[in-house]
Amino acid sequence: MRKAVKLATIGLAAASLSACVQTRQVADLQFTPPQGEYKLLVMRPDVTVGSVKAGGLTEPRADWTEAARANILAALRAQQAGRGGQTLIMNRRDSLPGISADTVAELERLHNAVGSSIALHKFAGAELPTKRGKGLDYTLGEDAVKLGRATGYDYALFLHAEDSFADSGRVAMQVLGIAGCFVGFCAPNIGGGGQSAYASLVDLRTGEVVWFNVLQAGTQVAGIKMGDLRKPEGATQMVDRLLGRMKPGRDVRRAQAAAERAK
Amino acid sequence: MSLDFSRRAMLAGGAAALVAGPASARISPASLKPLIGPGYRPVDTDEKGLWQQMERVEEEVAGSNLLIRDPALNRYLQGLIGKVGGPAAKDMRIYLARVPEFNAMMFPTGFTVFFSGLLLRMRDEAQLAGVIAHESSHFLLRHQIRSWRDTKRKSNILTALSMAAGIAGGATGTYTGDLVRLAELGTILTLFRYSRQLEAEADAMGVKLIAEAGYAPLSMSETWDQLITELEWSAKERRKRVDRGYSLFATHPAPRARLDDLRISARELTVAGRSYDRGRERYLQALQPIRQTLFDDQVKLNDPGASQYIVETLAKDGWNGTLLFYRGEVHRLRNGVAYQQAAAQSYAQAVTYPDAPADAWRWHGVMLMKQGRASEGRTALQRYLAMAPNAPDAPFVRQMIQS
């Protein structure tokens, strides 16, 4: 027992000091990643980049956000082009010909609600008993189908990304916290920003949210960057981590495995 | 304003110097000057970041289905900002949301959201102009960015002090945790005090703005008096204490103190012999298309103390059919024979006025029938049907008349 506690403590300490990148995706049971000649609509990506102050408050930075947004859009374009999909990235709510900005806004808000629900019940641990073992069982309903019918797009991708960086004051606090360890006051892990993002793929033919992925890239050590959205490489890395390895749904994977075995 | 302190920031430190002192004295309107001119754009990094986020917020607000979109009314409100918005009058936008509460908020980029409940409570244009001027002052004095910088500075100091205290404690072998908790509380208190100071500034500058625009400066303190008394009535009906929400941590100044300050400032700014505009007719005309909805929303809040106070406050300018009808509604929705009788009486009075809404005739009829005065009741209900032949309950009322 004692040993277990000790091990757990060491494990916790190690985890709290380490930097990590984590993604977790959930998919509809029958989900197959889009391939071939599909048409993808990327809904106005929601990006914020800020600076973490010494006291721990995050201050939004307009210039960093602009740079990150541009980088993410470029990375998305490059990635989707490589897959053979035909992609339209919406920059504004009215950048879809023939569709009013209000319609897009409604869908964005609806997705906000559904997406938060997915985040809460699939990722934050508050699992719903009625949705257990059902993969991703959420839908945007008729609104999404209507948009698909009106525009001819097969999928809509919703993307949210935020990133923050410790400023020099925050780094100094951390150094001070570690220095304190020598006199018996240890506060090494005050945290120093990090990246979090999610992507959500909606099938516009059925209205269902078919795939959802959450990315966390953070560090407990202020000043260490886990990919920097302000730079093209960092954005490419983020887009790849988030969307690069789309797993098929459970039923599809099982069928594939069965086919493999049959061979 | 939300305060987001991490637990770690609360770690350690003796920042007793940050603990709030006594409340600050009244701010003289003459001492305040607008900090921005027309067409202001942010130059500093932190303010640019704030503006960028707020543009997104405004987009959401502008597309919200809570907004009341009556074009004439919105033009009227925009026109009022134009009158009392000081040098930035042209840069400000106003959105009217259908929320039956007394509230308004200004965002750092110069757009403001007004709740419809506020409009219901204003007796005239001068009172509304006062609230608009108060919100405009937040923008003119750049309160949001100042408040953000204050929060940032204090949380930075607290963290640094906590760290230093922890290390000092570690080195000397003493426990500093209690001191730290005191410092935390001190920091939070100064943050609230700062925000109270900003509210007081907005009050002072607001009075100045409406006085310059020719509105009665005293109208602002009247508004506050109304709000405070309404809260008192509401609390009394619910058998609750009124001071809840105005505790140590409230972001706004203590209401009574605020009222007194506003009164003194108004007296300072009132020029003897000058006639000030109240704009009651203009105001009622602009509000006409939505006024009934506002009353309905308020009555349905099931806050009889507040609703009754609002009706009676508006009736200070004279009773009419609408006000009497809604007084009846407030009574009718309560339990007890006395309330039902009072409701019947109000409806009976309401229908003697030419502006009585159709619903007043319906309830008047129903109440008469309950009292056993069937033929009078039928006449009243027929009047209702004549005024609202397509009402959803019209077939039901016809049935009532026949039986």
mmCIF file of C-alpha atoms in Angstrom, chain B residues 46-395:
data_model
loop_
_atom_site.group_PDB
_atom_site.id
_atom_site.type_symbol
_atom_site.label_atom_id
_atom_site.label_comp_id
_atom_site.label_asym_id
_atom_site.label_seq_id
_atom_site.Cartn_x
_atom_site.Cartn_y
_atom_site.Cartn_z
ATOM 1 C CA ASP B 46 -3.432 44.654 -24.693
ATOM 2 C CA GLU B 47 -6.218 46.936 -25.859
ATOM 3 C CA LYS B 48 -5.919 45.698 -29.437
ATOM 4 C CA GLY B 49 -6.332 42.145 -28.185
ATOM 5 C CA LEU B 50 -9.386 43.133 -26.197
ATOM 6 C CA TRP B 51 -10.937 44.899 -29.179
ATOM 7 C CA GLN B 52 -10.388 41.945 -31.436
ATOM 8 C CA GLN B 53 -12.218 39.653 -29.044
ATOM 9 C CA MET B 54 -14.997 42.167 -28.582
ATOM 10 C CA GLU B 55 -15.608 42.434 -32.315
ATOM 11 C CA ARG B 56 -16.540 38.775 -32.232
ATOM 12 C CA VAL B 57 -18.770 39.353 -29.227
ATOM 13 C CA GLU B 58 -20.530 42.195 -30.984
ATOM 14 C CA GLU B 59 -21.126 40.012 -34.019
ATOM 15 C CA GLU B 60 -22.867 37.512 -31.742
ATOM 16 C CA VAL B 61 -24.868 40.182 -29.964
ATOM 17 C CA ALA B 62 -25.912 41.810 -33.228
ATOM 18 C CA GLY B 63 -27.253 38.501 -34.509
ATOM 19 C CA SER B 64 -28.957 37.441 -31.309
ATOM 20 C CA ASN B 65 -32.614 36.519 -31.502
ATOM 21 C CA LEU B 66 -33.141 38.250 -28.167
ATOM 22 C CA LEU B 67 -32.861 41.647 -29.818
ATOM 23 C CA ILE B 68 -35.897 43.852 -30.294
ATOM 24 C CA ARG B 69 -35.535 44.987 -33.878
ATOM 25 C CA ASP B 70 -38.221 47.660 -34.182
ATOM 26 C CA PRO B 71 -36.400 50.072 -36.533
ATOM 27 C CA ALA B 72 -38.014 53.279 -35.320
ATOM 28 C CA LEU B 73 -37.290 52.492 -31.684
ATOM 29 C CA ASN B 74 -33.685 51.567 -32.465
ATOM 30 C CA ARG B 75 -33.217 54.775 -34.413
ATOM 31 C CA TYR B 76 -34.582 56.655 -31.437
ATOM 32 C CA LEU B 77 -32.125 55.000 -29.041
ATOM 33 C CA GLN B 78 -29.234 55.610 -31.420
ATOM 34 C CA GLY B 79 -30.326 59.235 -31.611
ATOM 35 C CA LEU B 80 -30.186 59.501 -27.830
ATOM 36 C CA ILE B 81 -26.614 58.206 -27.738
ATOM 37 C CA GLY B 82 -25.870 60.815 -30.360
ATOM 38 C CA LYS B 83 -27.112 63.472 -27.926
ATOM 39 C CA VAL B 84 -25.417 62.356 -24.731
ATOM 40 C CA GLY B 85 -22.480 60.267 -25.961
ATOM 41 C CA GLY B 86 -19.954 63.091 -25.723
ATOM 42 C CA PRO B 87 -17.109 63.202 -28.259
ATOM 43 C CA ALA B 88 -17.523 59.513 -29.194
ATOM 44 C CA ALA B 89 -21.274 59.763 -29.816
ATOM 45 C CA LYS B 90 -20.947 58.719 -33.451
ATOM 46 C CA ASP B 91 -18.808 55.666 -32.644
ATOM 47 C CA MET B 92 -21.248 54.038 -30.248
ATOM 48 C CA ARG B 93 -23.811 51.373 -31.060
ATOM 49 C CA ILE B 94 -26.792 50.363 -28.978
ATOM 50 C CA TYR B 95 -28.565 46.992 -28.942
ATOM 51 C CA LEU B 96 -31.880 46.447 -27.233
ATOM 52 C CA ALA B 97 -32.357 42.970 -25.802
ATOM 53 C CA ARG B 98 -35.673 41.581 -24.654
ATOM 54 C CA VAL B 99 -34.788 40.827 -21.049
ATOM 55 C CA PRO B 100 -37.230 42.028 -18.383
ATOM 56 C CA GLU B 101 -34.589 43.378 -16.033
ATOM 57 C CA PHE B 102 -33.060 46.691 -15.132
ATOM 58 C CA ASN B 103 -29.621 46.452 -16.675
ATOM 59 C CA ALA B 104 -27.348 47.878 -19.321
ATOM 60 C CA MET B 105 -23.730 47.206 -20.141
ATOM 61 C CA MET B 106 -21.036 48.903 -22.170
ATOM 62 C CA PHE B 107 -18.386 46.914 -23.994
ATOM 63 C CA PRO B 108 -14.838 48.208 -24.492
ATOM 64 C CA THR B 109 -15.265 48.787 -28.226
ATOM 65 C CA GLY B 110 -18.169 51.165 -27.741
ATOM 66 C CA PHE B 111 -21.260 49.067 -28.165
ATOM 67 C CA THR B 112 -23.801 48.808 -25.449
ATOM 68 C CA VAL B 113 -26.606 46.389 -24.667
ATOM 69 C CA PHE B 114 -29.742 47.669 -22.993
ATOM 70 C CA PHE B 115 -32.284 45.368 -21.416
ATOM 71 C CA SER B 116 -35.899 46.029 -22.274
ATOM 72 C CA GLY B 117 -36.850 45.976 -18.581
ATOM 73 C CA LEU B 118 -34.884 49.179 -18.204
ATOM 74 C CA LEU B 119 -37.010 50.913 -20.813
ATOM 75 C CA LEU B 120 -40.189 49.862 -19.036
ATOM 76 C CA ARG B 121 -39.024 51.549 -15.841
ATOM 77 C CA MET B 122 -38.055 54.920 -17.263
ATOM 78 C CA ARG B 123 -40.589 57.680 -16.783
ATOM 79 C CA ASP B 124 -39.218 59.897 -19.503
ATOM 80 C CA GLU B 125 -36.447 60.518 -21.978
ATOM 81 C CA ALA B 126 -34.340 62.386 -19.433
ATOM 82 C CA GLN B 127 -34.130 59.290 -17.232
ATOM 83 C CA LEU B 128 -33.207 57.040 -20.129
ATOM 84 C CA ALA B 129 -30.665 59.589 -21.342
ATOM 85 C CA GLY B 130 -29.111 59.404 -17.878
ATOM 86 C CA VAL B 131 -28.539 55.668 -18.121
ATOM 87 C CA ILE B 132 -27.227 55.987 -21.664
ATOM 88 C CA ALA B 133 -24.877 58.751 -20.545
ATOM 89 C CA HIS B 134 -23.637 56.573 -17.685
ATOM 90 C CA GLU B 135 -22.828 53.736 -20.094
ATOM 91 C CA SER B 136 -21.264 56.132 -22.599
ATOM 92 C CA SER B 137 -19.024 57.433 -19.843
ATOM 93 C CA HIS B 138 -17.601 53.947 -19.316
ATOM 94 C CA PHE B 139 -16.477 54.076 -22.928
ATOM 95 C CA LEU B 140 -15.292 57.684 -22.864
ATOM 96 C CA LEU B 141 -13.209 57.036 -19.745
ATOM 97 C CA ARG B 142 -11.824 53.764 -21.171
ATOM 98 C CA HIS B 143 -12.928 51.905 -18.082
ATOM 99 C CA GLN B 144 -12.692 48.372 -19.393
ATOM 100 C CA ILE B 145 -9.060 48.513 -20.368
ATOM 101 C CA ARG B 146 -8.172 50.363 -17.168
ATOM 102 C CA SER B 147 -9.988 47.758 -15.154
ATOM 103 C CA TRP B 148 -8.262 44.934 -17.008
ATOM 104 C CA ARG B 149 -4.871 46.525 -16.418
ATOM 105 C CA ASP B 150 -5.691 46.955 -12.758
ATOM 106 C CA THR B 151 -6.652 43.290 -12.439
ATOM 107 C CA LYS B 152 -3.529 42.212 -14.265
ATOM 108 C CA ARG B 153 -1.267 44.413 -12.176
ATOM 109 C CA LYS B 154 -2.756 43.262 -8.900
ATOM 110 C CA SER B 155 -2.709 39.583 -9.772
ATOM 111 C CA ASN B 156 0.908 39.951 -10.875
ATOM 112 C CA ILE B 157 1.794 41.640 -7.606
ATOM 113 C CA LEU B 158 -0.078 39.054 -5.582
ATOM 114 C CA THR B 159 1.711 36.180 -7.291
ATOM 115 C CA ALA B 160 5.100 37.793 -6.861
ATOM 116 C CA LEU B 161 4.413 38.588 -3.214
ATOM 117 C CA SER B 162 3.043 35.105 -2.578
ATOM 118 C CA MET B 163 6.144 33.606 -4.060
ATOM 119 C CA ALA B 164 8.433 35.900 -2.078
ATOM 120 C CA ALA B 165 6.539 35.279 1.152
ATOM 121 C CA GLY B 166 6.645 31.548 0.594
ATOM 122 C CA ILE B 167 10.352 31.609 0.052
ATOM 123 C CA ALA B 168 10.936 33.910 3.012
ATOM 124 C CA GLY B 169 8.776 31.606 5.101
ATOM 125 C CA GLY B 170 10.649 28.562 3.837
ATOM 126 C CA ALA B 171 13.997 30.102 4.566
ATOM 127 C CA THR B 172 13.052 31.165 8.092
ATOM 128 C CA GLY B 173 10.895 28.171 8.846
ATOM 129 C CA THR B 174 7.649 30.054 9.497
ATOM 130 C CA TYR B 175 4.199 29.363 8.130
ATOM 131 C CA THR B 176 2.917 32.195 5.951
ATOM 132 C CA GLY B 177 -0.297 30.624 4.706
ATOM 133 C CA ASP B 178 -2.635 32.776 6.784
ATOM 134 C CA LEU B 179 -0.991 35.953 5.619
ATOM 135 C CA VAL B 180 -1.438 34.763 2.091
ATOM 136 C CA ARG B 181 -5.124 34.256 2.535
ATOM 137 C CA LEU B 182 -5.395 37.764 3.885
ATOM 138 C CA ALA B 183 -3.541 39.106 0.876
ATOM 139 C CA GLU B 184 -5.864 37.264 -1.449
ATOM 140 C CA LEU B 185 -8.893 38.787 0.158
ATOM 141 C CA GLY B 186 -7.185 42.169 0.062
ATOM 142 C CA THR B 187 -6.525 41.849 -3.632
ATOM 143 C CA ILE B 188 -10.074 40.825 -4.408
ATOM 144 C CA LEU B 189 -11.403 43.689 -2.344
ATOM 145 C CA THR B 190 -9.265 46.252 -4.112
ATOM 146 C CA LEU B 191 -10.446 44.896 -7.432
ATOM 147 C CA PHE B 192 -14.039 45.456 -6.400
ATOM 148 C CA ARG B 193 -13.216 48.812 -4.968
ATOM 149 C CA TYR B 194 -11.612 49.797 -8.234
ATOM 150 C CA SER B 195 -14.724 48.794 -10.103
ATOM 151 C CA ARG B 196 -16.874 50.789 -7.664
ATOM 152 C CA GLN B 197 -14.643 53.749 -8.334
ATOM 153 C CA LEU B 198 -15.220 53.330 -12.073
ATOM 154 C CA GLU B 199 -18.978 53.208 -11.528
ATOM 155 C CA ALA B 200 -18.812 56.390 -9.496
ATOM 156 C CA GLU B 201 -16.814 58.048 -12.273
ATOM 157 C CA ALA B 202 -19.379 56.977 -14.864
ATOM 158 C CA ASP B 203 -22.141 58.420 -12.689
ATOM 159 C CA ALA B 204 -20.378 61.753 -12.318
ATOM 160 C CA MET B 205 -19.554 62.068 -15.986
ATOM 161 C CA GLY B 206 -23.022 60.868 -16.959
ATOM 162 C CA VAL B 207 -24.663 63.697 -15.043
ATOM 163 C CA LYS B 208 -22.388 66.149 -16.779
ATOM 164 C CA LEU B 209 -23.252 64.746 -20.204
ATOM 165 C CA ILE B 210 -27.009 64.949 -19.741
ATOM 166 C CA ALA B 211 -26.788 68.422 -18.242
ATOM 167 C CA GLU B 212 -24.823 69.559 -21.285
ATOM 168 C CA ALA B 213 -27.445 68.003 -23.552
ATOM 169 C CA GLY B 214 -30.147 69.992 -21.765
ATOM 170 C CA TYR B 215 -31.760 67.230 -19.707
ATOM 171 C CA ALA B 216 -32.666 67.689 -16.056
ATOM 172 C CA PRO B 217 -29.546 66.562 -14.131
ATOM 173 C CA LEU B 218 -31.680 65.312 -11.248
ATOM 174 C CA SER B 219 -33.260 62.647 -13.447
ATOM 175 C CA MET B 220 -30.317 60.332 -12.857
ATOM 176 C CA SER B 221 -30.665 60.284 -9.099
ATOM 177 C CA GLU B 222 -34.395 59.731 -9.548
ATOM 178 C CA THR B 223 -33.657 56.637 -11.577
ATOM 179 C CA TRP B 224 -31.482 55.318 -8.785
ATOM 180 C CA ASP B 225 -34.073 56.138 -6.204
ATOM 181 C CA GLN B 226 -36.599 54.175 -8.270
ATOM 182 C CA LEU B 227 -34.319 51.187 -8.580
ATOM 183 C CA ILE B 228 -33.510 51.081 -4.874
ATOM 184 C CA THR B 229 -37.130 51.441 -3.823
ATOM 185 C CA GLU B 230 -38.174 48.773 -6.299
ATOM 186 C CA LEU B 231 -35.675 46.359 -4.771
ATOM 187 C CA GLU B 232 -37.034 47.201 -1.334
ATOM 188 C CA TRP B 233 -40.630 46.550 -2.377
ATOM 189 C CA SER B 234 -39.655 43.345 -4.078
ATOM 190 C CA ALA B 235 -37.733 42.108 -1.050
ATOM 191 C CA LYS B 236 -40.536 43.050 1.320
ATOM 192 C CA GLU B 237 -43.104 41.083 -0.658
ATOM 193 C CA ARG B 238 -40.820 38.096 -0.680
ATOM 194 C CA ARG B 239 -39.861 38.529 2.945
ATOM 195 C CA LYS B 240 -36.204 38.745 2.112
ATOM 196 C CA ARG B 241 -33.506 41.154 3.132
ATOM 197 C CA VAL B 242 -32.941 43.869 0.618
ATOM 198 C CA ASP B 243 -29.212 44.236 1.014
ATOM 199 C CA ARG B 244 -28.467 40.896 -0.585
ATOM 200 C CA GLY B 245 -26.366 41.568 -3.648
ATOM 201 C CA TYR B 246 -25.004 44.781 -2.203
ATOM 202 C CA SER B 247 -22.497 43.100 0.029
ATOM 203 C CA LEU B 248 -18.836 43.899 0.453
ATOM 204 C CA PHE B 249 -18.196 42.302 -2.909
ATOM 205 C CA ALA B 250 -20.717 44.186 -5.008
ATOM 206 C CA THR B 251 -19.119 45.812 -8.006
ATOM 207 C CA HIS B 252 -21.321 48.868 -7.891
ATOM 208 C CA PRO B 253 -21.196 51.521 -5.178
ATOM 209 C CA ALA B 254 -23.522 51.151 -2.241
ATOM 210 C CA PRO B 255 -26.822 52.282 -3.737
ATOM 211 C CA ARG B 256 -27.727 54.908 -1.151
ATOM 212 C CA ALA B 257 -24.303 56.502 -1.274
ATOM 213 C CA ARG B 258 -24.497 56.509 -5.018
ATOM 214 C CA LEU B 259 -27.876 58.180 -4.932
ATOM 215 C CA ASP B 260 -26.605 60.905 -2.613
ATOM 216 C CA ASP B 261 -23.550 61.560 -4.758
ATOM 217 C CA LEU B 262 -25.687 61.805 -7.861
ATOM 218 C CA ARG B 263 -28.009 64.256 -6.138
ATOM 219 C CA ILE B 264 -25.165 66.512 -5.025
ATOM 220 C CA SER B 265 -23.589 66.445 -8.475
ATOM 221 C CA ALA B 266 -26.921 67.222 -10.105
ATOM 222 C CA ARG B 267 -27.458 70.195 -7.844
ATOM 223 C CA GLU B 268 -23.971 71.392 -8.681
ATOM 224 C CA LEU B 269 -24.739 71.235 -12.383
ATOM 225 C CA THR B 270 -28.256 72.628 -12.334
ATOM 226 C CA VAL B 271 -28.328 76.199 -13.552
ATOM 227 C CA ALA B 272 -30.942 78.210 -11.707
ATOM 228 C CA GLY B 273 -33.677 79.580 -13.924
ATOM 229 C CA ARG B 274 -32.857 77.321 -16.849
ATOM 230 C CA SER B 275 -35.662 75.058 -18.042
ATOM 231 C CA TYR B 276 -34.698 71.442 -18.514
ATOM 232 C CA ASP B 277 -36.185 68.983 -20.908
ATOM 233 C CA ARG B 278 -37.863 65.777 -19.722
ATOM 234 C CA GLY B 279 -39.052 64.556 -23.105
ATOM 235 C CA ARG B 280 -41.862 62.432 -21.702
ATOM 236 C CA GLU B 281 -44.125 62.624 -24.757
ATOM 237 C CA ARG B 282 -41.289 61.758 -27.142
ATOM 238 C CA TYR B 283 -40.306 58.863 -24.950
ATOM 239 C CA LEU B 284 -43.779 57.371 -24.649
ATOM 240 C CA GLN B 285 -44.279 57.676 -28.373
ATOM 241 C CA ALA B 286 -41.032 55.884 -29.161
ATOM 242 C CA LEU B 287 -41.780 53.127 -26.668
ATOM 243 C CA GLN B 288 -45.397 52.666 -27.792
ATOM 244 C CA PRO B 289 -44.894 49.680 -30.134
ATOM 245 C CA ILE B 290 -43.328 47.478 -27.451
ATOM 246 C CA ARG B 291 -44.684 48.874 -24.208
ATOM 247 C CA GLN B 292 -47.380 46.258 -23.767
ATOM 248 C CA THR B 293 -44.870 43.448 -24.313
ATOM 249 C CA LEU B 294 -42.611 45.019 -21.694
ATOM 250 C CA PHE B 295 -45.445 45.089 -19.174
ATOM 251 C CA ASP B 296 -46.426 41.502 -19.969
ATOM 252 C CA ASP B 297 -42.835 40.339 -19.508
ATOM 253 C CA GLN B 298 -42.557 42.137 -16.190
ATOM 254 C CA VAL B 299 -45.840 40.848 -14.793
ATOM 255 C CA LYS B 300 -44.900 37.289 -15.712
ATOM 256 C CA LEU B 301 -41.730 37.529 -13.615
ATOM 257 C CA ASN B 302 -43.956 36.834 -10.634
ATOM 258 C CA ASP B 303 -42.269 39.549 -8.618
ATOM 259 C CA PRO B 304 -45.389 41.340 -7.357
ATOM 260 C CA GLY B 305 -43.532 43.826 -5.176
ATOM 261 C CA ALA B 306 -41.399 45.064 -8.029
ATOM 262 C CA SER B 307 -44.199 44.984 -10.601
ATOM 263 C CA GLN B 308 -46.518 46.945 -8.393
ATOM 264 C CA TYR B 309 -43.840 49.503 -7.659
ATOM 265 C CA ILE B 310 -43.142 49.961 -11.375
ATOM 266 C CA VAL B 311 -46.817 50.486 -12.183
ATOM 267 C CA GLU B 312 -47.225 52.986 -9.372
ATOM 268 C CA THR B 313 -44.047 54.844 -10.249
ATOM 269 C CA LEU B 314 -45.150 55.256 -13.831
ATOM 270 C CA ALA B 315 -48.548 56.360 -12.546
ATOM 271 C CA LYS B 316 -46.921 59.335 -10.855
ATOM 272 C CA ASP B 317 -47.361 61.011 -14.237
ATOM 273 C CA GLY B 318 -51.059 60.099 -14.187
ATOM 274 C CA TRP B 319 -53.073 56.873 -14.230
ATOM 275 C CA ASN B 320 -54.378 55.508 -17.484
ATOM 276 C CA GLY B 321 -56.073 52.382 -18.815
ATOM 277 C CA THR B 322 -52.844 50.512 -19.475
ATOM 278 C CA LEU B 323 -51.368 51.135 -16.029
ATOM 279 C CA LEU B 324 -54.610 50.251 -14.265
ATOM 280 C CA PHE B 325 -54.936 47.083 -16.317
ATOM 281 C CA TYR B 326 -51.434 45.956 -15.346
ATOM 282 C CA ARG B 327 -52.039 46.845 -11.727
ATOM 283 C CA GLY B 328 -55.026 44.512 -12.001
ATOM 284 C CA GLU B 329 -52.816 41.816 -13.537
ATOM 285 C CA VAL B 330 -50.319 42.020 -10.689
ATOM 286 C CA HIS B 331 -53.136 41.553 -8.172
ATOM 287 C CA ARG B 332 -54.927 38.843 -10.139
ATOM 288 C CA LEU B 333 -51.837 36.640 -10.315
ATOM 289 C CA ARG B 334 -51.675 36.495 -6.532
ATOM 290 C CA ASN B 335 -53.506 34.320 -4.105
ATOM 291 C CA GLY B 336 -56.195 35.592 -1.772
ATOM 292 C CA VAL B 337 -59.660 37.065 -1.877
ATOM 293 C CA ALA B 338 -58.424 40.579 -1.169
ATOM 294 C CA TYR B 339 -56.086 40.492 -4.160
ATOM 295 C CA GLN B 340 -58.818 39.212 -6.440
ATOM 296 C CA GLN B 341 -61.092 42.020 -5.295
ATOM 297 C CA ALA B 342 -58.356 44.559 -5.843
ATOM 298 C CA ALA B 343 -57.800 43.132 -9.314
ATOM 299 C CA ALA B 344 -61.501 43.419 -10.152
ATOM 300 C CA GLN B 345 -61.442 46.996 -8.989
ATOM 301 C CA SER B 346 -58.411 47.841 -11.109
ATOM 302 C CA TYR B 347 -59.976 46.332 -14.235
ATOM 303 C CA ALA B 348 -63.194 48.218 -13.590
ATOM 304 C CA GLN B 349 -61.219 51.450 -13.339
ATOM 305 C CA ALA B 350 -59.084 50.614 -16.348
ATOM 306 C CA VAL B 351 -62.022 50.263 -18.712
ATOM 307 C CA THR B 352 -63.151 53.791 -17.938
ATOM 308 C CA TYR B 353 -60.090 55.048 -19.849
ATOM 309 C CA PRO B 354 -60.052 55.161 -23.647
ATOM 310 C CA ASP B 355 -56.611 53.494 -23.835
ATOM 311 C CA ALA B 356 -57.683 50.371 -21.911
ATOM 312 C CA PRO B 357 -56.351 47.324 -23.773
ATOM 313 C CA ALA B 358 -58.817 44.658 -24.950
ATOM 314 C CA ASP B 359 -57.599 42.318 -22.220
ATOM 315 C CA ALA B 360 -58.810 44.785 -19.599
ATOM 316 C CA TRP B 361 -62.336 44.312 -20.936
ATOM 317 C CA ARG B 362 -61.988 40.554 -20.847
ATOM 318 C CA TRP B 363 -60.849 40.437 -17.249
ATOM 319 C CA HIS B 364 -63.360 43.058 -16.265
ATOM 320 C CA GLY B 365 -66.070 40.818 -17.759
ATOM 321 C CA VAL B 366 -64.757 37.684 -16.088
ATOM 322 C CA MET B 367 -64.551 39.402 -12.711
ATOM 323 C CA LEU B 368 -68.120 40.724 -13.061
ATOM 324 C CA MET B 369 -69.392 37.268 -13.862
ATOM 325 C CA LYS B 370 -67.597 35.851 -10.852
ATOM 326 C CA GLN B 371 -69.354 38.454 -8.742
ATOM 327 C CA GLY B 372 -72.680 37.248 -10.113
ATOM 328 C CA ARG B 373 -73.230 40.327 -12.298
ATOM 329 C CA ALA B 374 -73.782 38.202 -15.382
ATOM 330 C CA SER B 375 -75.406 40.635 -17.754
ATOM 331 C CA GLU B 376 -72.823 43.373 -17.104
ATOM 332 C CA GLY B 377 -70.139 40.742 -17.507
ATOM 333 C CA ARG B 378 -71.548 39.701 -20.875
ATOM 334 C CA THR B 379 -71.539 43.289 -22.091
ATOM 335 C CA ALA B 380 -67.883 43.669 -21.091
ATOM 336 C CA LEU B 381 -66.947 40.414 -22.802
ATOM 337 C CA GLN B 382 -68.778 41.496 -25.934
ATOM 338 C CA ARG B 383 -66.714 44.630 -25.895
ATOM 339 C CA TYR B 384 -63.622 42.455 -25.627
ATOM 340 C CA LEU B 385 -64.671 40.383 -28.635
ATOM 341 C CA ALA B 386 -65.376 43.523 -30.605
ATOM 342 C CA MET B 387 -61.882 44.826 -29.862
ATOM 343 C CA ALA B 388 -60.075 41.518 -30.366
ATOM 344 C CA PRO B 389 -62.218 39.359 -32.629
ATOM 345 C CA ASN B 390 -59.273 37.147 -33.541
ATOM 346 C CA ALA B 391 -57.995 36.561 -30.032
ATOM 347 C CA PRO B 392 -56.976 32.937 -29.441
ATOM 348 C CA ASP B 393 -59.575 32.591 -26.713
ATOM 349 C CA ALA B 394 -62.383 34.257 -28.694
ATOM 350 C CA PRO B 395 -64.417 31.026 -29.242
#
